Short mmCIF file of C-alpha atoms in Angstrom, two decimals:
data_model
loop_
_atom_site.label_atom_id
_atom_site.label_comp_id
_atom_site.label_asym_id
_atom_site.label_seq_id
_atom_site.Cartn_x
_atom_site.Cartn_y
_atom_site.Cartn_z
CA UNK Y 77 30.15 -4.33 -9.49
CA UNK Y 78 26.98 -2.24 -9.63
CA UNK Y 79 26.14 -2.02 -5.91
CA UNK Y 80 28.28 -2.23 -2.79
CA UNK Y 81 26.47 -1.43 0.43
CA UNK Y 82 27.43 -1.66 4.09
CA UNK Y 83 25.62 -0.96 7.35
CA UNK Y 84 26.60 0.55 9.71
CA UNK Y 85 28.52 3.08 7.65
CA UNK Y 86 32.31 2.91 8.13
CA UNK Y 87 33.57 4.86 11.14
CA UNK Y 88 35.28 8.14 10.22
CA UNK Y 89 39.03 8.43 10.74
CA UNK Y 90 40.67 5.89 13.04
CA UNK Y 91 37.74 5.41 15.38
CA UNK Y 92 37.35 1.77 16.44
CA UNK Y 93 34.63 -0.24 14.71
CA UNK Y 94 31.63 -1.18 16.84
CA UNK Y 95 31.08 -4.39 14.85
CA UNK Y 96 33.66 -7.16 14.84
CA UNK Y 97 31.83 -10.05 13.15
CA UNK Y 98 30.31 -9.30 9.75
CA UNK Y 99 28.29 -11.09 7.09
CA UNK Y 100 28.71 -10.34 3.39
CA UNK Y 101 26.17 -11.34 0.71
CA UNK Y 102 27.02 -11.48 -2.98
CA UNK Y 103 24.42 -11.55 -5.76
CA UNK Y 104 25.34 -12.67 -9.27
CA UNK Y 105 23.41 -13.38 -12.50
CA UNK Y 106 21.79 -16.76 -13.13
CA UNK Y 107 23.59 -19.47 -15.08
CA UNK Y 108 22.72 -23.14 -15.64
CA UNK Y 109 26.35 -24.30 -16.00
CA UNK Y 110 27.63 -26.40 -13.13
CA UNK Y 111 30.82 -24.43 -12.53
CA UNK Y 112 28.81 -21.20 -12.51
CA UNK Y 113 26.39 -22.65 -9.97
CA UNK Y 114 29.32 -23.58 -7.75
CA UNK Y 115 30.71 -20.04 -7.94
CA UNK Y 116 27.34 -18.43 -7.28
CA UNK Y 117 26.55 -17.32 -10.84
CA UNK Y 118 28.08 -14.63 -13.00
CA UNK Y 119 29.61 -16.55 -15.90
CA UNK Y 120 33.13 -15.71 -17.04
CA UNK Y 121 35.25 -16.78 -20.00
CA UNK Y 122 37.19 -19.52 -18.21
CA UNK Y 123 34.89 -20.80 -15.48
CA UNK Y 124 37.26 -23.36 -13.99
CA UNK Y 125 39.96 -20.74 -13.36
CA UNK Y 126 37.49 -18.68 -11.34
CA UNK Y 127 35.34 -21.33 -9.68
CA UNK Y 128 35.53 -19.43 -6.38
CA UNK Y 129 33.78 -16.43 -7.95
CA UNK Y 130 36.50 -13.87 -7.14
CA UNK Y 131 36.43 -12.10 -10.51
CA UNK Y 132 32.92 -12.87 -11.65
CA UNK Y 133 30.21 -10.39 -12.56
CA UNK Y 134 28.71 -9.31 -9.23
CA UNK Y 135 25.47 -7.34 -9.27
CA UNK Y 136 25.42 -6.51 -5.56
CA UNK Y 137 27.51 -6.98 -2.44
CA UNK Y 138 25.90 -6.22 0.90
CA UNK Y 139 27.72 -6.29 4.23
CA UNK Y 140 25.85 -6.34 7.54
CA UNK Y 141 26.67 -7.16 11.16
CA UNK Y 142 26.20 -10.83 12.05
CA UNK Y 143 22.43 -11.41 12.32
CA UNK Y 144 20.50 -11.41 15.56
CA UNK Y 145 18.93 -14.71 14.52
CA UNK Y 146 20.48 -17.35 12.24
CA UNK Y 147 18.56 -20.57 11.64
CA UNK Y 148 19.63 -23.40 9.33
CA UNK Y 149 17.15 -26.17 8.53
CA UNK Y 150 18.42 -29.49 7.11
CA UNK Y 151 15.83 -32.16 6.28
CA UNK Y 152 16.34 -35.65 4.86
CA UNK Y 153 13.30 -37.34 3.32
CA UNK Y 154 12.63 -41.03 3.90
CA UNK Y 155 9.90 -43.30 2.57
CA UNK Y 156 8.19 -45.78 4.86
CA UNK Y 157 6.85 -49.28 4.17
CA UNK Y 158 9.55 -50.04 1.62
CA UNK Y 159 12.57 -52.30 1.76
CA UNK Y 160 15.71 -53.11 -0.17
CA UNK Y 161 15.96 -56.51 1.53
CA UNK Y 162 15.08 -59.84 -0.05
CA UNK Y 163 15.55 -63.51 0.78
CA UNK Y 164 17.64 -63.99 -2.33
CA UNK Y 165 20.15 -61.24 -1.56
CA UNK Y 166 20.56 -62.61 1.94
CA UNK Y 167 21.50 -66.00 0.49
CA UNK Y 168 24.08 -64.69 -2.03
CA UNK Y 169 27.46 -64.41 -0.28
CA UNK Y 170 29.05 -61.86 -2.58
CA UNK Y 171 26.30 -59.29 -2.01
CA UNK Y 172 27.46 -58.80 1.57
CA UNK Y 173 29.79 -55.87 2.19
CA UNK Y 174 33.42 -56.91 2.20
CA UNK Y 175 32.88 -60.25 0.43
CA UNK Y 176 34.89 -61.37 -2.58
CA UNK Y 177 33.76 -61.40 -6.19
CA UNK Y 178 30.83 -63.64 -7.22
CA UNK Y 179 31.53 -67.23 -8.13
CA UNK Y 180 29.44 -69.84 -9.91
CA UNK Y 181 29.34 -71.84 -6.67
CA UNK Y 182 27.89 -68.85 -4.87
CA UNK Y 183 25.13 -68.54 -7.45
CA UNK Y 184 24.32 -72.26 -7.31
CA UNK Y 185 24.16 -72.29 -3.53
CA UNK Y 186 21.93 -69.24 -3.46
CA UNK Y 187 19.45 -70.64 -5.98
CA UNK Y 188 19.37 -74.04 -4.26
CA UNK Y 189 18.78 -72.60 -0.78
CA UNK Y 190 16.19 -70.15 -2.01
CA UNK Y 191 14.07 -72.52 -4.09
CA UNK Y 192 14.41 -75.59 -1.87
CA UNK Y 193 13.42 -73.80 1.31
CA UNK Y 194 11.11 -70.78 1.28
CA UNK Y 195 9.72 -71.29 -2.20
CA UNK Y 196 8.78 -74.97 -1.86
CA UNK Y 197 7.57 -74.68 1.72
CA UNK Y 198 5.25 -71.83 0.79
CA UNK Y 199 4.05 -73.73 -2.28
CA UNK Y 200 3.01 -76.92 -0.45
CA UNK Y 201 2.50 -76.17 3.24
CA UNK Y 202 2.34 -72.41 3.72
CA UNK Y 203 -1.39 -72.14 3.22
CA UNK Y 204 -2.15 -75.07 5.50
CA UNK Y 205 -0.48 -73.71 8.59
CA UNK Y 206 -1.02 -70.00 7.98
CA UNK Y 207 2.53 -69.05 7.07
CA UNK Y 208 2.83 -65.48 5.76
CA UNK Y 209 5.74 -63.21 4.95
CA UNK Y 210 7.46 -61.44 7.81
CA UNK Y 211 7.05 -57.67 7.84
CA UNK Y 212 10.19 -56.38 6.13
CA UNK Y 213 9.22 -52.73 5.91
CA UNK Y 214 12.01 -50.24 6.46
CA UNK Y 215 12.43 -46.50 6.34
CA UNK Y 216 14.35 -45.99 3.10
CA UNK Y 217 16.23 -42.80 2.21
CA UNK Y 218 14.57 -40.87 -0.62
CA UNK Y 219 16.24 -37.47 -1.04
CA UNK Y 220 17.64 -34.43 0.70
CA UNK Y 221 15.28 -31.47 0.86
CA UNK Y 222 16.93 -28.18 -0.11
CA UNK Y 223 18.32 -26.57 3.04
CA UNK Y 224 16.81 -23.28 4.18
CA UNK Y 225 18.64 -20.42 5.87
CA UNK Y 226 16.81 -17.72 7.82
CA UNK Y 227 18.44 -14.49 8.96
CA UNK Y 228 17.08 -11.58 10.98
CA UNK Y 229 18.82 -8.18 10.96
CA UNK Y 230 17.51 -5.43 13.28
CA UNK Y 231 18.98 -2.16 12.01
CA UNK Y 232 18.85 1.12 13.96
CA UNK Y 233 20.26 4.26 12.37
CA UNK Y 234 22.12 7.02 14.21
CA UNK Y 235 21.98 9.56 11.38
CA UNK Y 236 19.83 10.38 8.37
CA UNK Y 237 22.62 8.96 6.21
CA UNK Y 238 22.48 5.62 7.98
CA UNK Y 239 18.67 5.57 7.72
CA UNK Y 240 19.04 6.02 3.97
CA UNK Y 241 21.61 3.24 3.79
CA UNK Y 242 19.23 0.87 5.61
CA UNK Y 243 16.50 1.73 3.10
CA UNK Y 244 18.91 1.08 0.20
CA UNK Y 245 19.84 -2.34 1.58
CA UNK Y 246 16.21 -3.34 2.12
CA UNK Y 247 15.31 -2.16 -1.37
CA UNK Y 248 18.22 -4.13 -2.90
CA UNK Y 249 17.10 -7.41 -1.33
CA UNK Y 250 13.46 -6.79 -2.27
CA UNK Y 251 14.21 -5.96 -5.92
CA UNK Y 252 17.08 -8.34 -6.64
CA UNK Y 253 14.95 -11.36 -5.70
CA UNK Y 254 12.69 -10.60 -8.67
CA UNK Y 255 12.89 -11.96 -12.23
CA UNK Y 256 14.35 -9.55 -14.76
CA UNK Y 257 12.61 -8.13 -17.82
CA UNK Y 258 14.14 -9.52 -21.01
CA UNK Y 259 14.36 -6.58 -23.41
CA UNK Y 260 15.48 -8.89 -26.23
CA UNK Y 261 12.28 -10.91 -26.25
CA UNK Y 262 8.67 -9.77 -25.96
CA UNK Y 263 6.75 -11.38 -23.13
CA UNK Y 264 9.79 -13.13 -21.67
CA UNK Y 265 11.71 -12.74 -18.43
CA UNK Y 266 15.06 -13.83 -17.05
CA UNK Y 267 15.63 -15.91 -13.96
CA UNK Y 268 16.53 -14.14 -10.71
CA UNK Y 269 20.20 -14.44 -9.81
CA UNK Y 270 22.04 -16.49 -7.20
CA UNK Y 271 23.20 -15.59 -3.70
CA UNK Y 272 26.19 -16.62 -1.64
CA UNK Y 273 27.47 -15.35 1.69
CA UNK Y 274 30.32 -15.65 4.13
CA UNK Y 275 31.15 -14.47 7.63
CA UNK Y 276 34.29 -12.59 8.49
CA UNK Y 277 35.88 -10.85 11.43
CA UNK Y 278 37.90 -7.67 11.58
CA UNK Y 279 41.08 -8.53 13.49
CA UNK Y 280 42.37 -4.95 13.61
CA UNK Y 281 42.38 -1.82 11.46
CA UNK Y 282 44.51 -3.39 8.72
CA UNK Y 283 43.38 -6.99 8.19
CA UNK Y 284 40.43 -9.34 8.51
CA UNK Y 285 39.80 -13.08 8.54
CA UNK Y 286 37.17 -14.84 6.47
CA UNK Y 287 35.53 -17.77 8.20
CA UNK Y 288 35.16 -20.97 6.21
CA UNK Y 289 31.71 -22.38 5.63
CA UNK Y 290 31.32 -24.55 8.68
CA UNK Y 291 31.47 -22.46 11.83
CA UNK Y 292 28.68 -20.01 11.00
CA UNK Y 293 27.30 -20.83 7.56
CA UNK Y 294 26.93 -24.62 7.83
CA UNK Y 295 28.93 -24.88 4.60
CA UNK Y 296 26.11 -23.13 2.74
CA UNK Y 297 26.09 -23.51 -1.03
CA UNK Y 298 24.75 -21.29 -3.80
CA UNK Y 299 21.19 -20.32 -2.90
CA UNK Y 300 18.16 -18.39 -4.08
CA UNK Y 301 16.31 -15.74 -2.10
CA UNK Y 302 12.72 -16.88 -1.53
CA UNK Y 303 11.40 -14.47 1.10
CA UNK Y 304 12.06 -10.91 2.24
CA UNK Y 305 10.07 -9.75 5.25
CA UNK Y 306 10.53 -6.19 6.50
CA UNK Y 307 9.24 -4.57 9.68
CA UNK Y 308 9.45 -0.81 9.22
CA UNK Y 309 8.09 -0.05 12.69
CA UNK Y 310 9.98 -2.36 15.07
CA UNK Y 311 10.30 0.40 17.68
CA UNK Y 312 6.53 0.51 18.11
CA UNK Y 313 5.81 3.53 15.93
CA UNK Y 314 6.53 5.27 12.64
CA UNK Y 315 9.76 7.10 13.46
CA UNK Y 316 11.59 8.75 10.59
CA UNK Y 317 14.81 10.68 10.06
CA UNK Y 318 14.96 14.25 8.77
CA UNK Y 319 14.92 12.91 5.21
CA UNK Y 320 11.65 11.07 5.79
CA UNK Y 321 13.25 7.60 5.79
CA UNK Y 322 12.40 5.13 8.60
CA UNK Y 323 14.91 5.35 11.46
CA UNK Y 324 14.83 1.64 12.18
CA UNK Y 325 13.90 -1.45 10.19
CA UNK Y 326 14.15 -5.18 10.81
CA UNK Y 327 15.09 -7.24 7.77
CA UNK Y 328 14.21 -10.96 7.67
CA UNK Y 329 15.57 -13.10 4.85
CA UNK Y 330 14.92 -16.70 3.81
CA UNK Y 331 17.27 -18.45 1.37
CA UNK Y 332 16.91 -21.93 -0.14
CA UNK Y 333 19.88 -23.86 -1.51
CA UNK Y 334 19.85 -24.32 -5.26
CA UNK Y 335 20.82 -28.00 -5.36
CA UNK Y 336 20.76 -31.13 -3.18
CA UNK Y 337 23.84 -31.68 -1.02
CA UNK Y 338 26.03 -34.72 -0.37
CA UNK Y 339 28.80 -35.57 2.08
CA UNK Y 340 32.32 -36.05 0.81
CA UNK Y 341 33.34 -39.67 1.26
CA UNK Y 342 36.41 -38.61 3.25
CA UNK Y 343 36.09 -35.90 5.88
CA UNK Y 344 33.25 -33.59 6.86
CA UNK Y 345 33.01 -31.52 3.70
CA UNK Y 346 29.56 -30.88 2.22
CA UNK Y 347 29.27 -30.84 -1.57
CA UNK Y 348 26.50 -29.55 -3.79
CA UNK Y 349 25.38 -31.77 -6.64
CA UNK Y 350 27.37 -29.67 -9.12
CA UNK Y 351 30.46 -29.82 -6.90
CA UNK Y 352 30.23 -33.60 -6.67
CA UNK Y 353 29.79 -34.00 -10.44
CA UNK Y 354 32.62 -31.60 -11.31
CA UNK Y 355 34.82 -33.26 -8.68
CA UNK Y 356 34.11 -36.70 -10.13
CA UNK Y 357 35.04 -35.53 -13.61
CA UNK Y 358 38.21 -33.70 -12.55
CA UNK Y 359 39.34 -36.39 -10.10
CA UNK Y 360 39.78 -33.95 -7.19
CA UNK Y 361 37.38 -32.54 -4.62
CA UNK Y 362 36.30 -28.92 -5.11
CA UNK Y 363 37.82 -26.95 -2.25
CA UNK Y 364 40.66 -29.41 -1.72
CA UNK Y 365 39.20 -31.11 1.39
CA UNK Y 366 39.76 -28.00 3.49
CA UNK Y 367 38.53 -28.11 7.06
CA UNK Y 368 35.05 -26.53 7.26
CA UNK Y 369 36.26 -24.56 10.29
CA UNK Y 370 39.39 -23.02 8.80
CA UNK Y 371 39.95 -19.26 8.48
CA UNK Y 372 41.36 -17.31 5.58
CA UNK Y 373 43.07 -13.89 5.48
CA UNK Y 374 41.05 -11.56 3.23
CA UNK Y 375 42.87 -8.22 3.58
#
């Protein structure tokens, strides 16, 4: 791990921590393999044995107090003036949910009813009496837009050391969202890495609990960092510590999920596209159908 940063700095000695609920971000290198996308990047030799990302190559890990503002935006796209309905499908018994397998009698009945009613009536009398098709337009599902996650972290330092740590954290987010120079190829660059995060709570001085994805993170999946917005004068002026670093900064982050999401057929678990495909191939759901509101001991 190349960078591990935390703000506020750990309390000296046995002094009680001021922060109880924390948020930890991990940043790992890009990979286009499904199991690596699930784990948040950082390919390893045996991806399936480390699909949770525990032992993967981590470029940065940043721990901050739970944000002042946390906004999750989930949007489903639908197309209007389209329909999946037709007169023929309505006439075929086996196309209804819960019906038995198709039979030759079902086919014959469907063709007879379709052609001897609507088709012939429209052919001979429809134009005379002004018969036209009923409006069958529906709002049809198209796709899920990638979810966005917005976080706001106001950070106020108490010492010059904490002011420097704030600056280091801001700089890490600003630089690690960038593409990387590829020294092995002239005029080429490498994709920026992936981000994942989780919330956790310090129960006491010896152990902590990691919250599962539902309660705070909305079961967030591997994401990319698309926007870093920094206010270096949130206190109304340019106040700096003795080392010349801003005393207070507000960090605003916007992440976008890498892949579309789906709902597990059983339960309330959200799956990324890669998770659903890997689950289908392996025959078991990634994550084992755990409750999205469970907790896990991490220390």
